mmCIF file of N, CA and C in Angstrom:
data_model
loop_
_atom_site.group_PDB
_atom_site.id
_atom_site.type_symbol
_atom_site.label_atom_id
_atom_site.label_comp_id
_atom_site.label_asym_id
_atom_site.label_seq_id
_atom_site.Cartn_x
_atom_site.Cartn_y
_atom_site.Cartn_z
ATOM 1 N N MET T 1 55.203 -102.606 209.537
ATOM 2 C CA MET T 1 56.003 -101.729 208.707
ATOM 3 C C MET T 1 55.158 -100.590 208.141
ATOM 4 N N ILE T 2 53.889 -100.869 207.782
ATOM 5 C CA ILE T 2 53.012 -99.848 207.232
ATOM 6 C C ILE T 2 52.690 -98.798 208.293
ATOM 7 N N ILE T 3 52.494 -99.224 209.522
ATOM 8 C CA ILE T 3 52.189 -98.287 210.603
ATOM 9 C C ILE T 3 53.367 -97.347 210.831
ATOM 10 N N SER T 4 54.572 -97.840 210.785
ATOM 11 C CA SER T 4 55.729 -96.985 211.025
ATOM 12 C C SER T 4 55.918 -95.981 209.885
ATOM 13 N N LYS T 5 55.579 -96.335 208.642
ATOM 14 C CA LYS T 5 55.678 -95.378 207.534
ATOM 15 C C LYS T 5 54.621 -94.290 207.686
ATOM 16 N N ARG T 6 53.414 -94.680 208.085
ATOM 17 C CA ARG T 6 52.357 -93.695 208.293
ATOM 18 C C ARG T 6 52.689 -92.787 209.475
ATOM 19 N N LEU T 7 53.225 -93.377 210.520
ATOM 20 C CA LEU T 7 53.614 -92.596 211.687
ATOM 21 C C LEU T 7 54.729 -91.617 211.324
ATOM 22 N N ALA T 8 55.702 -92.076 210.569
ATOM 23 C CA ALA T 8 56.798 -91.201 210.151
ATOM 24 C C ALA T 8 56.280 -90.069 209.278
ATOM 25 N N LEU T 9 55.349 -90.353 208.384
ATOM 26 C CA LEU T 9 54.773 -89.323 207.528
ATOM 27 C C LEU T 9 53.976 -88.317 208.364
ATOM 28 N N ALA T 10 53.210 -88.785 209.341
ATOM 29 C CA ALA T 10 52.438 -87.897 210.203
ATOM 30 C C ALA T 10 53.353 -86.998 211.026
ATOM 31 N N VAL T 11 54.408 -87.564 211.569
ATOM 32 C CA VAL T 11 55.358 -86.779 212.356
ATOM 33 C C VAL T 11 56.047 -85.746 211.468
ATOM 34 N N LEU T 12 56.423 -86.136 210.265
ATOM 35 C CA LEU T 12 57.063 -85.217 209.333
ATOM 36 C C LEU T 12 56.127 -84.061 208.978
ATOM 37 N N CYS T 13 54.866 -84.348 208.720
ATOM 38 C CA CYS T 13 53.889 -83.299 208.408
ATOM 39 C C CYS T 13 53.676 -82.374 209.601
ATOM 40 N N LEU T 14 53.592 -82.935 210.780
ATOM 41 C CA LEU T 14 53.404 -82.137 211.984
ATOM 42 C C LEU T 14 54.587 -81.205 212.219
ATOM 43 N N LEU T 15 55.796 -81.737 212.114
ATOM 44 C CA LEU T 15 56.989 -80.917 212.326
ATOM 45 C C LEU T 15 57.114 -79.831 211.265
ATOM 46 N N THR T 16 56.795 -80.151 210.035
ATOM 47 C CA THR T 16 56.863 -79.152 208.965
ATOM 48 C C THR T 16 55.877 -78.029 209.220
ATOM 49 N N SER T 17 54.660 -78.365 209.628
ATOM 50 C CA SER T 17 53.673 -77.319 209.885
ATOM 51 C C SER T 17 54.074 -76.465 211.081
ATOM 52 N N VAL T 18 54.660 -77.050 212.114
ATOM 53 C CA VAL T 18 55.104 -76.296 213.286
ATOM 54 C C VAL T 18 56.234 -75.347 212.896
ATOM 55 N N ILE T 19 57.147 -75.803 212.086
ATOM 56 C CA ILE T 19 58.271 -74.961 211.654
ATOM 57 C C ILE T 19 57.771 -73.796 210.818
ATOM 58 N N LEU T 20 56.836 -74.039 209.925
ATOM 59 C CA LEU T 20 56.311 -72.964 209.087
ATOM 60 C C LEU T 20 55.551 -71.924 209.891
ATOM 61 N N VAL T 21 54.794 -72.351 210.864
ATOM 62 C CA VAL T 21 54.038 -71.421 211.701
ATOM 63 C C VAL T 21 54.985 -70.651 212.617
ATOM 64 N N ALA T 22 56.034 -71.274 213.091
ATOM 65 C CA ALA T 22 56.967 -70.631 214.019
ATOM 66 C C ALA T 22 57.731 -69.490 213.348
ATOM 67 N N GLN T 23 57.873 -69.500 212.039
ATOM 68 C CA GLN T 23 58.630 -68.477 211.337
ATOM 69 C C GLN T 23 57.793 -67.242 211.007
ATOM 70 N N TYR T 24 56.499 -67.294 211.188
ATOM 71 C CA TYR T 24 55.623 -66.179 210.863
ATOM 72 C C TYR T 24 55.709 -65.107 211.941
ATOM 73 N N SER T 25 55.835 -63.876 211.516
ATOM 74 C CA SER T 25 55.910 -62.772 212.467
ATOM 75 C C SER T 25 55.045 -61.621 211.976
ATOM 76 N N GLU T 26 54.204 -61.101 212.850
ATOM 77 C CA GLU T 26 53.341 -59.989 212.484
ATOM 78 C C GLU T 26 54.004 -58.639 212.735
ATOM 79 N N SER T 27 54.956 -58.593 213.643
ATOM 80 C CA SER T 27 55.548 -57.317 214.010
ATOM 81 C C SER T 27 56.662 -56.929 213.034
ATOM 82 N N VAL T 28 56.825 -55.632 212.869
ATOM 83 C CA VAL T 28 57.866 -55.084 212.013
ATOM 84 C C VAL T 28 58.945 -54.504 212.916
ATOM 85 N N VAL T 29 60.184 -54.821 212.629
ATOM 86 C CA VAL T 29 61.297 -54.351 213.440
ATOM 87 C C VAL T 29 62.019 -53.247 212.687
ATOM 88 N N ASN T 30 62.211 -52.125 213.337
ATOM 89 C CA ASN T 30 62.970 -51.017 212.759
ATOM 90 C C ASN T 30 64.274 -50.881 213.520
ATOM 91 N N ILE T 31 65.381 -50.859 212.809
ATOM 92 C CA ILE T 31 66.696 -50.709 213.427
ATOM 93 C C ILE T 31 67.174 -49.291 213.179
ATOM 94 N N VAL T 32 67.596 -48.621 214.247
ATOM 95 C CA VAL T 32 68.106 -47.261 214.145
ATOM 96 C C VAL T 32 69.599 -47.300 214.466
ATOM 97 N N TRP T 33 70.407 -46.816 213.536
ATOM 98 C CA TRP T 33 71.843 -46.769 213.748
ATOM 99 C C TRP T 33 72.244 -45.350 214.123
ATOM 100 N N GLY T 34 73.019 -45.220 215.174
ATOM 101 C CA GLY T 34 73.548 -43.920 215.563
ATOM 102 C C GLY T 34 74.961 -43.769 215.025
ATOM 103 N N GLU T 35 75.563 -42.642 215.346
ATOM 104 C CA GLU T 35 76.943 -42.446 214.931
ATOM 105 C C GLU T 35 77.850 -43.387 215.717
ATOM 106 N N GLU T 36 78.935 -43.796 215.100
ATOM 107 C CA GLU T 36 79.871 -44.700 215.757
ATOM 108 C C GLU T 36 80.552 -43.980 216.920
ATOM 109 N N LEU T 37 80.564 -44.634 218.072
ATOM 110 C CA LEU T 37 81.234 -44.052 219.231
ATOM 111 C C LEU T 37 82.735 -44.244 219.095
ATOM 112 N N LYS T 38 83.458 -43.182 219.270
ATOM 113 C CA LYS T 38 84.912 -43.254 219.202
ATOM 114 C C LYS T 38 85.440 -43.254 220.631
ATOM 115 N N GLU T 39 85.494 -44.436 221.218
ATOM 116 C CA GLU T 39 85.923 -44.591 222.608
ATOM 117 C C GLU T 39 87.252 -45.343 222.629
ATOM 118 N N SER T 40 87.939 -45.226 223.722
ATOM 119 C CA SER T 40 89.184 -45.961 223.918
ATOM 120 C C SER T 40 88.887 -47.450 224.025
ATOM 121 N N GLU T 41 89.842 -48.268 223.646
ATOM 122 C CA GLU T 41 89.675 -49.721 223.766
ATOM 123 C C GLU T 41 89.585 -50.159 225.223
ATOM 124 N N LYS T 42 89.983 -49.292 226.147
ATOM 125 C CA LYS T 42 89.919 -49.618 227.569
ATOM 126 C C LYS T 42 88.512 -49.436 228.130
ATOM 127 N N ASN T 43 87.631 -48.806 227.366
ATOM 128 C CA ASN T 43 86.245 -48.609 227.793
ATOM 129 C C ASN T 43 85.426 -49.828 227.406
ATOM 130 N N THR T 44 84.563 -50.253 228.299
ATOM 131 C CA THR T 44 83.707 -51.399 227.992
ATOM 132 C C THR T 44 82.275 -51.096 228.399
ATOM 133 N N PHE T 45 81.341 -51.578 227.600
ATOM 134 C CA PHE T 45 79.917 -51.488 227.912
ATOM 135 C C PHE T 45 79.599 -52.662 228.819
ATOM 136 N N ASP T 46 79.056 -52.373 230.016
ATOM 137 C CA ASP T 46 78.808 -53.434 230.980
ATOM 138 C C ASP T 46 77.353 -53.871 231.064
ATOM 139 N N ASP T 47 76.413 -52.916 231.051
ATOM 140 C CA ASP T 47 75.029 -53.319 231.293
ATOM 141 C C ASP T 47 74.062 -52.229 230.851
ATOM 142 N N LEU T 48 72.870 -52.639 230.488
ATOM 143 C CA LEU T 48 71.774 -51.715 230.247
ATOM 144 C C LEU T 48 71.112 -51.486 231.595
ATOM 145 N N ALA T 49 71.176 -50.261 232.090
ATOM 146 C CA ALA T 49 70.685 -49.971 233.440
ATOM 147 C C ALA T 49 69.196 -49.676 233.472
ATOM 148 N N GLY T 50 68.639 -49.137 232.398
ATOM 149 C CA GLY T 50 67.220 -48.812 232.381
ATOM 150 C C GLY T 50 66.876 -47.973 231.179
ATOM 151 N N TRP T 51 65.603 -47.632 231.049
ATOM 152 C CA TRP T 51 65.158 -46.813 229.937
ATOM 153 C C TRP T 51 63.901 -46.061 230.333
ATOM 154 N N ASP T 52 63.621 -45.024 229.572
ATOM 155 C CA ASP T 52 62.384 -44.271 229.732
ATOM 156 C C ASP T 52 61.860 -43.952 228.330
ATOM 157 N N ASP T 53 60.862 -43.089 228.245
ATOM 158 C CA ASP T 53 60.266 -42.770 226.947
ATOM 159 C C ASP T 53 61.207 -41.990 226.031
ATOM 160 N N GLU T 54 62.203 -41.349 226.595
ATOM 161 C CA GLU T 54 63.096 -40.493 225.821
ATOM 162 C C GLU T 54 64.423 -41.151 225.447
ATOM 163 N N GLY T 55 64.817 -42.234 226.146
ATOM 164 C CA GLY T 55 66.103 -42.853 225.858
ATOM 165 C C GLY T 55 66.411 -43.978 226.826
ATOM 166 N N PHE T 56 67.715 -44.264 227.005
ATOM 167 C CA PHE T 56 68.110 -45.373 227.869
ATOM 168 C C PHE T 56 69.425 -45.061 228.577
ATOM 169 N N TYR T 57 69.667 -45.783 229.674
ATOM 170 C CA TYR T 57 70.861 -45.630 230.497
ATOM 171 C C TYR T 57 71.725 -46.879 230.371
ATOM 172 N N ILE T 58 73.037 -46.686 230.237
ATOM 173 C CA ILE T 58 73.954 -47.822 230.237
ATOM 174 C C ILE T 58 75.032 -47.591 231.288
ATOM 175 N N VAL T 59 75.600 -48.682 231.752
ATOM 176 C CA VAL T 59 76.749 -48.627 232.659
ATOM 177 C C VAL T 59 77.960 -49.055 231.843
ATOM 178 N N LYS T 60 78.998 -48.241 231.879
ATOM 179 C CA LYS T 60 80.227 -48.594 231.176
ATOM 180 C C LYS T 60 81.412 -48.328 232.089
ATOM 181 N N LYS T 61 82.508 -48.978 231.775
ATOM 182 C CA LYS T 61 83.709 -48.824 232.585
ATOM 183 C C LYS T 61 84.755 -48.063 231.779
ATOM 184 N N GLU T 62 85.260 -46.993 232.364
ATOM 185 C CA GLU T 62 86.330 -46.208 231.767
ATOM 186 C C GLU T 62 87.518 -46.236 232.709
ATOM 187 N N LYS T 63 88.557 -46.877 232.277
ATOM 188 C CA LYS T 63 89.750 -47.097 233.104
ATOM 189 C C LYS T 63 89.345 -47.766 234.413
ATOM 190 N N ARG T 64 89.382 -47.057 235.540
ATOM 191 C CA ARG T 64 89.008 -47.662 236.827
ATOM 192 C C ARG T 64 87.650 -47.195 237.325
ATOM 193 N N ASP T 65 87.004 -46.304 236.592
ATOM 194 C CA ASP T 65 85.729 -45.738 237.023
ATOM 195 C C ASP T 65 84.560 -46.367 236.270
ATOM 196 N N PHE T 66 83.440 -46.503 236.972
ATOM 197 C CA PHE T 66 82.201 -46.903 236.321
ATOM 198 C C PHE T 66 81.404 -45.647 236.026
ATOM 199 N N MET T 67 80.827 -45.592 234.825
ATOM 200 C CA MET T 67 80.079 -44.425 234.380
ATOM 201 C C MET T 67 78.640 -44.825 234.075
ATOM 202 N N LEU T 68 77.700 -43.952 234.410
ATOM 203 C CA LEU T 68 76.309 -44.106 234.011
ATOM 204 C C LEU T 68 76.075 -43.091 232.900
ATOM 205 N N SER T 69 75.759 -43.579 231.699
ATOM 206 C CA SER T 69 75.571 -42.697 230.553
ATOM 207 C C SER T 69 74.136 -42.785 230.051
ATOM 208 N N TYR T 70 73.616 -41.645 229.606
ATOM 209 C CA TYR T 70 72.258 -41.577 229.077
ATOM 210 C C TYR T 70 72.316 -41.282 227.584
ATOM 211 N N PHE T 71 71.589 -42.074 226.798
ATOM 212 C CA PHE T 71 71.511 -41.890 225.352
ATOM 213 C C PHE T 71 70.059 -41.608 224.980
ATOM 214 N N ASP T 72 69.845 -40.675 224.036
ATOM 215 C CA ASP T 72 68.484 -40.402 223.579
ATOM 216 C C ASP T 72 68.080 -41.430 222.519
ATOM 217 N N LYS T 73 66.864 -41.297 221.988
ATOM 218 C CA LYS T 73 66.366 -42.263 221.011
ATOM 219 C C LYS T 73 67.142 -42.237 219.699
ATOM 220 N N SER T 74 67.865 -41.157 219.446
ATOM 221 C CA SER T 74 68.700 -41.069 218.240
ATOM 222 C C SER T 74 70.093 -41.642 218.486
ATOM 223 N N LEU T 75 70.287 -42.230 219.657
ATOM 224 C CA LEU T 75 71.541 -42.867 220.067
ATOM 225 C C LEU T 75 72.681 -41.871 220.252
ATOM 226 N N ASN T 76 72.331 -40.640 220.629
ATOM 227 C CA ASN T 76 73.347 -39.641 220.959
ATOM 228 C C ASN T 76 73.512 -39.608 222.472
ATOM 229 N N GLU T 77 74.775 -39.631 222.931
ATOM 230 C CA GLU T 77 75.023 -39.573 224.372
ATOM 231 C C GLU T 77 74.687 -38.181 224.881
ATOM 232 N N GLN T 78 73.788 -38.087 225.835
ATOM 233 C CA GLN T 78 73.340 -36.805 226.356
ATOM 234 C C GLN T 78 74.106 -36.387 227.615
ATOM 235 N N LYS T 79 74.353 -37.326 228.511
ATOM 236 C CA LYS T 79 75.088 -37.015 229.735
ATOM 237 C C LYS T 79 75.742 -38.285 230.265
ATOM 238 N N SER T 80 76.773 -38.067 231.068
ATOM 239 C CA SER T 80 77.506 -39.179 231.637
ATOM 240 C C SER T 80 77.982 -38.774 233.024
ATOM 241 N N THR T 81 77.859 -39.674 233.996
ATOM 242 C CA THR T 81 78.209 -39.379 235.380
ATOM 243 C C THR T 81 79.027 -40.542 235.958
ATOM 244 N N VAL T 82 80.032 -40.204 236.749
ATOM 245 C CA VAL T 82 80.831 -41.220 237.432
ATOM 246 C C VAL T 82 79.997 -41.803 238.558
ATOM 247 N N ILE T 83 79.985 -43.132 238.679
ATOM 248 C CA ILE T 83 79.278 -43.809 239.761
ATOM 249 C C ILE T 83 80.258 -44.028 240.891
ATOM 250 N N ASP T 84 79.918 -43.564 242.085
ATOM 251 C CA ASP T 84 80.812 -43.734 243.247
ATOM 252 C C ASP T 84 80.649 -45.102 243.856
#
Protein backbone atom coordinates (compact mmCIF):
# COMPACT_ATOMS: atom_id res chain seq x y z
CA MET A 1 0.00 0.00 0.00
CA ILE A 2 2.89 2.39 0.78
CA ILE A 3 4.49 1.74 -2.61
CA SER A 4 1.27 2.56 -4.45
CA LYS A 5 0.90 5.88 -2.54
CA ARG A 6 4.48 6.83 -3.36
CA LEU A 7 4.00 5.78 -6.97
CA ALA A 8 0.79 7.81 -7.21
CA LEU A 9 2.53 10.85 -5.72
CA ALA A 10 5.47 10.49 -8.15
CA VAL A 11 3.14 10.17 -11.13
CA LEU A 12 1.13 13.18 -9.96
CA CYS A 13 4.30 15.28 -9.60
CA LEU A 14 5.56 14.19 -13.00
CA LEU A 15 2.27 14.99 -14.74
CA THR A 16 2.01 18.36 -13.01
CA SER A 17 5.52 19.34 -14.08
CA VAL A 18 4.86 18.23 -17.68
CA ILE A 19 1.64 20.26 -17.81
CA LEU A 20 3.34 23.37 -16.44
CA VAL A 21 6.22 23.14 -18.90
CA ALA A 22 3.87 22.46 -21.84
CA GLN A 23 2.04 25.76 -21.26
CA TYR A 24 5.17 27.92 -21.51
CA SER A 25 5.61 29.79 -24.76
CA GLU A 26 8.46 32.06 -25.77
CA SER A 27 6.91 33.38 -28.96
CA VAL A 28 4.57 36.35 -29.12
CA VAL A 29 1.57 36.14 -31.41
CA ASN A 30 0.23 39.26 -33.10
CA ILE A 31 -3.25 39.13 -34.61
CA VAL A 32 -4.07 41.54 -37.42
CA TRP A 33 -7.73 42.17 -38.19
CA GLY A 34 -8.71 43.47 -41.61
CA GLU A 35 -11.96 45.04 -42.67
CA GLU A 36 -14.95 42.71 -42.71
CA LEU A 37 -15.58 41.26 -46.14
CA LYS A 38 -19.07 41.93 -47.37
CA GLU A 39 -19.61 38.88 -49.57
CA SER A 40 -22.73 37.01 -50.56
CA GLU A 41 -23.71 34.01 -48.44
CA LYS A 42 -23.25 31.92 -51.60
CA ASN A 43 -19.50 32.62 -51.54
CA THR A 44 -17.34 30.22 -49.59
CA PHE A 45 -13.66 30.19 -48.65
CA ASP A 46 -12.27 26.84 -49.78
CA ASP A 47 -8.51 26.76 -49.27
CA LEU A 48 -5.33 28.67 -48.62
CA ALA A 49 -3.47 28.27 -51.91
CA GLY A 50 -0.14 29.83 -50.96
CA TRP A 51 1.69 32.87 -49.67
CA ASP A 52 4.67 35.07 -50.32
CA ASP A 53 6.43 37.90 -48.47
CA GLU A 54 3.75 40.41 -49.46
CA GLY A 55 0.53 38.45 -48.82
CA PHE A 56 -1.39 35.23 -49.46
CA TYR A 57 -3.63 33.52 -52.02
CA ILE A 58 -6.97 31.87 -51.26
CA VAL A 59 -9.37 29.82 -53.36
CA LYS A 60 -13.02 30.70 -52.95
CA LYS A 61 -16.20 29.70 -54.70
CA GLU A 62 -18.58 32.31 -56.08
CA LYS A 63 -21.79 30.81 -57.40
CA ARG A 64 -20.47 28.22 -59.90
CA ASP A 65 -16.99 29.69 -60.42
CA PHE A 66 -13.82 29.14 -58.44
CA MET A 67 -11.79 32.28 -57.81
CA LEU A 68 -8.13 32.75 -56.87
CA SER A 69 -7.86 35.89 -54.73
CA TYR A 70 -4.75 37.65 -53.45
CA PHE A 71 -4.72 39.53 -50.13
CA ASP A 72 -1.90 41.77 -48.89
CA LYS A 73 -0.52 41.71 -45.33
CA SER A 74 -3.15 44.28 -44.29
CA LEU A 75 -5.82 41.75 -45.37
CA ASN A 76 -7.02 43.89 -48.28
CA GLU A 77 -8.04 41.99 -51.41
CA GLN A 78 -5.70 43.12 -54.18
CA LYS A 79 -6.82 41.02 -57.14
CA SER A 80 -9.11 38.15 -57.98
CA THR A 81 -9.15 35.85 -61.02
CA VAL A 82 -11.58 33.16 -62.20
CA ILE A 83 -9.97 29.70 -62.28
CA ASP A 84 -10.83 27.77 -65.45
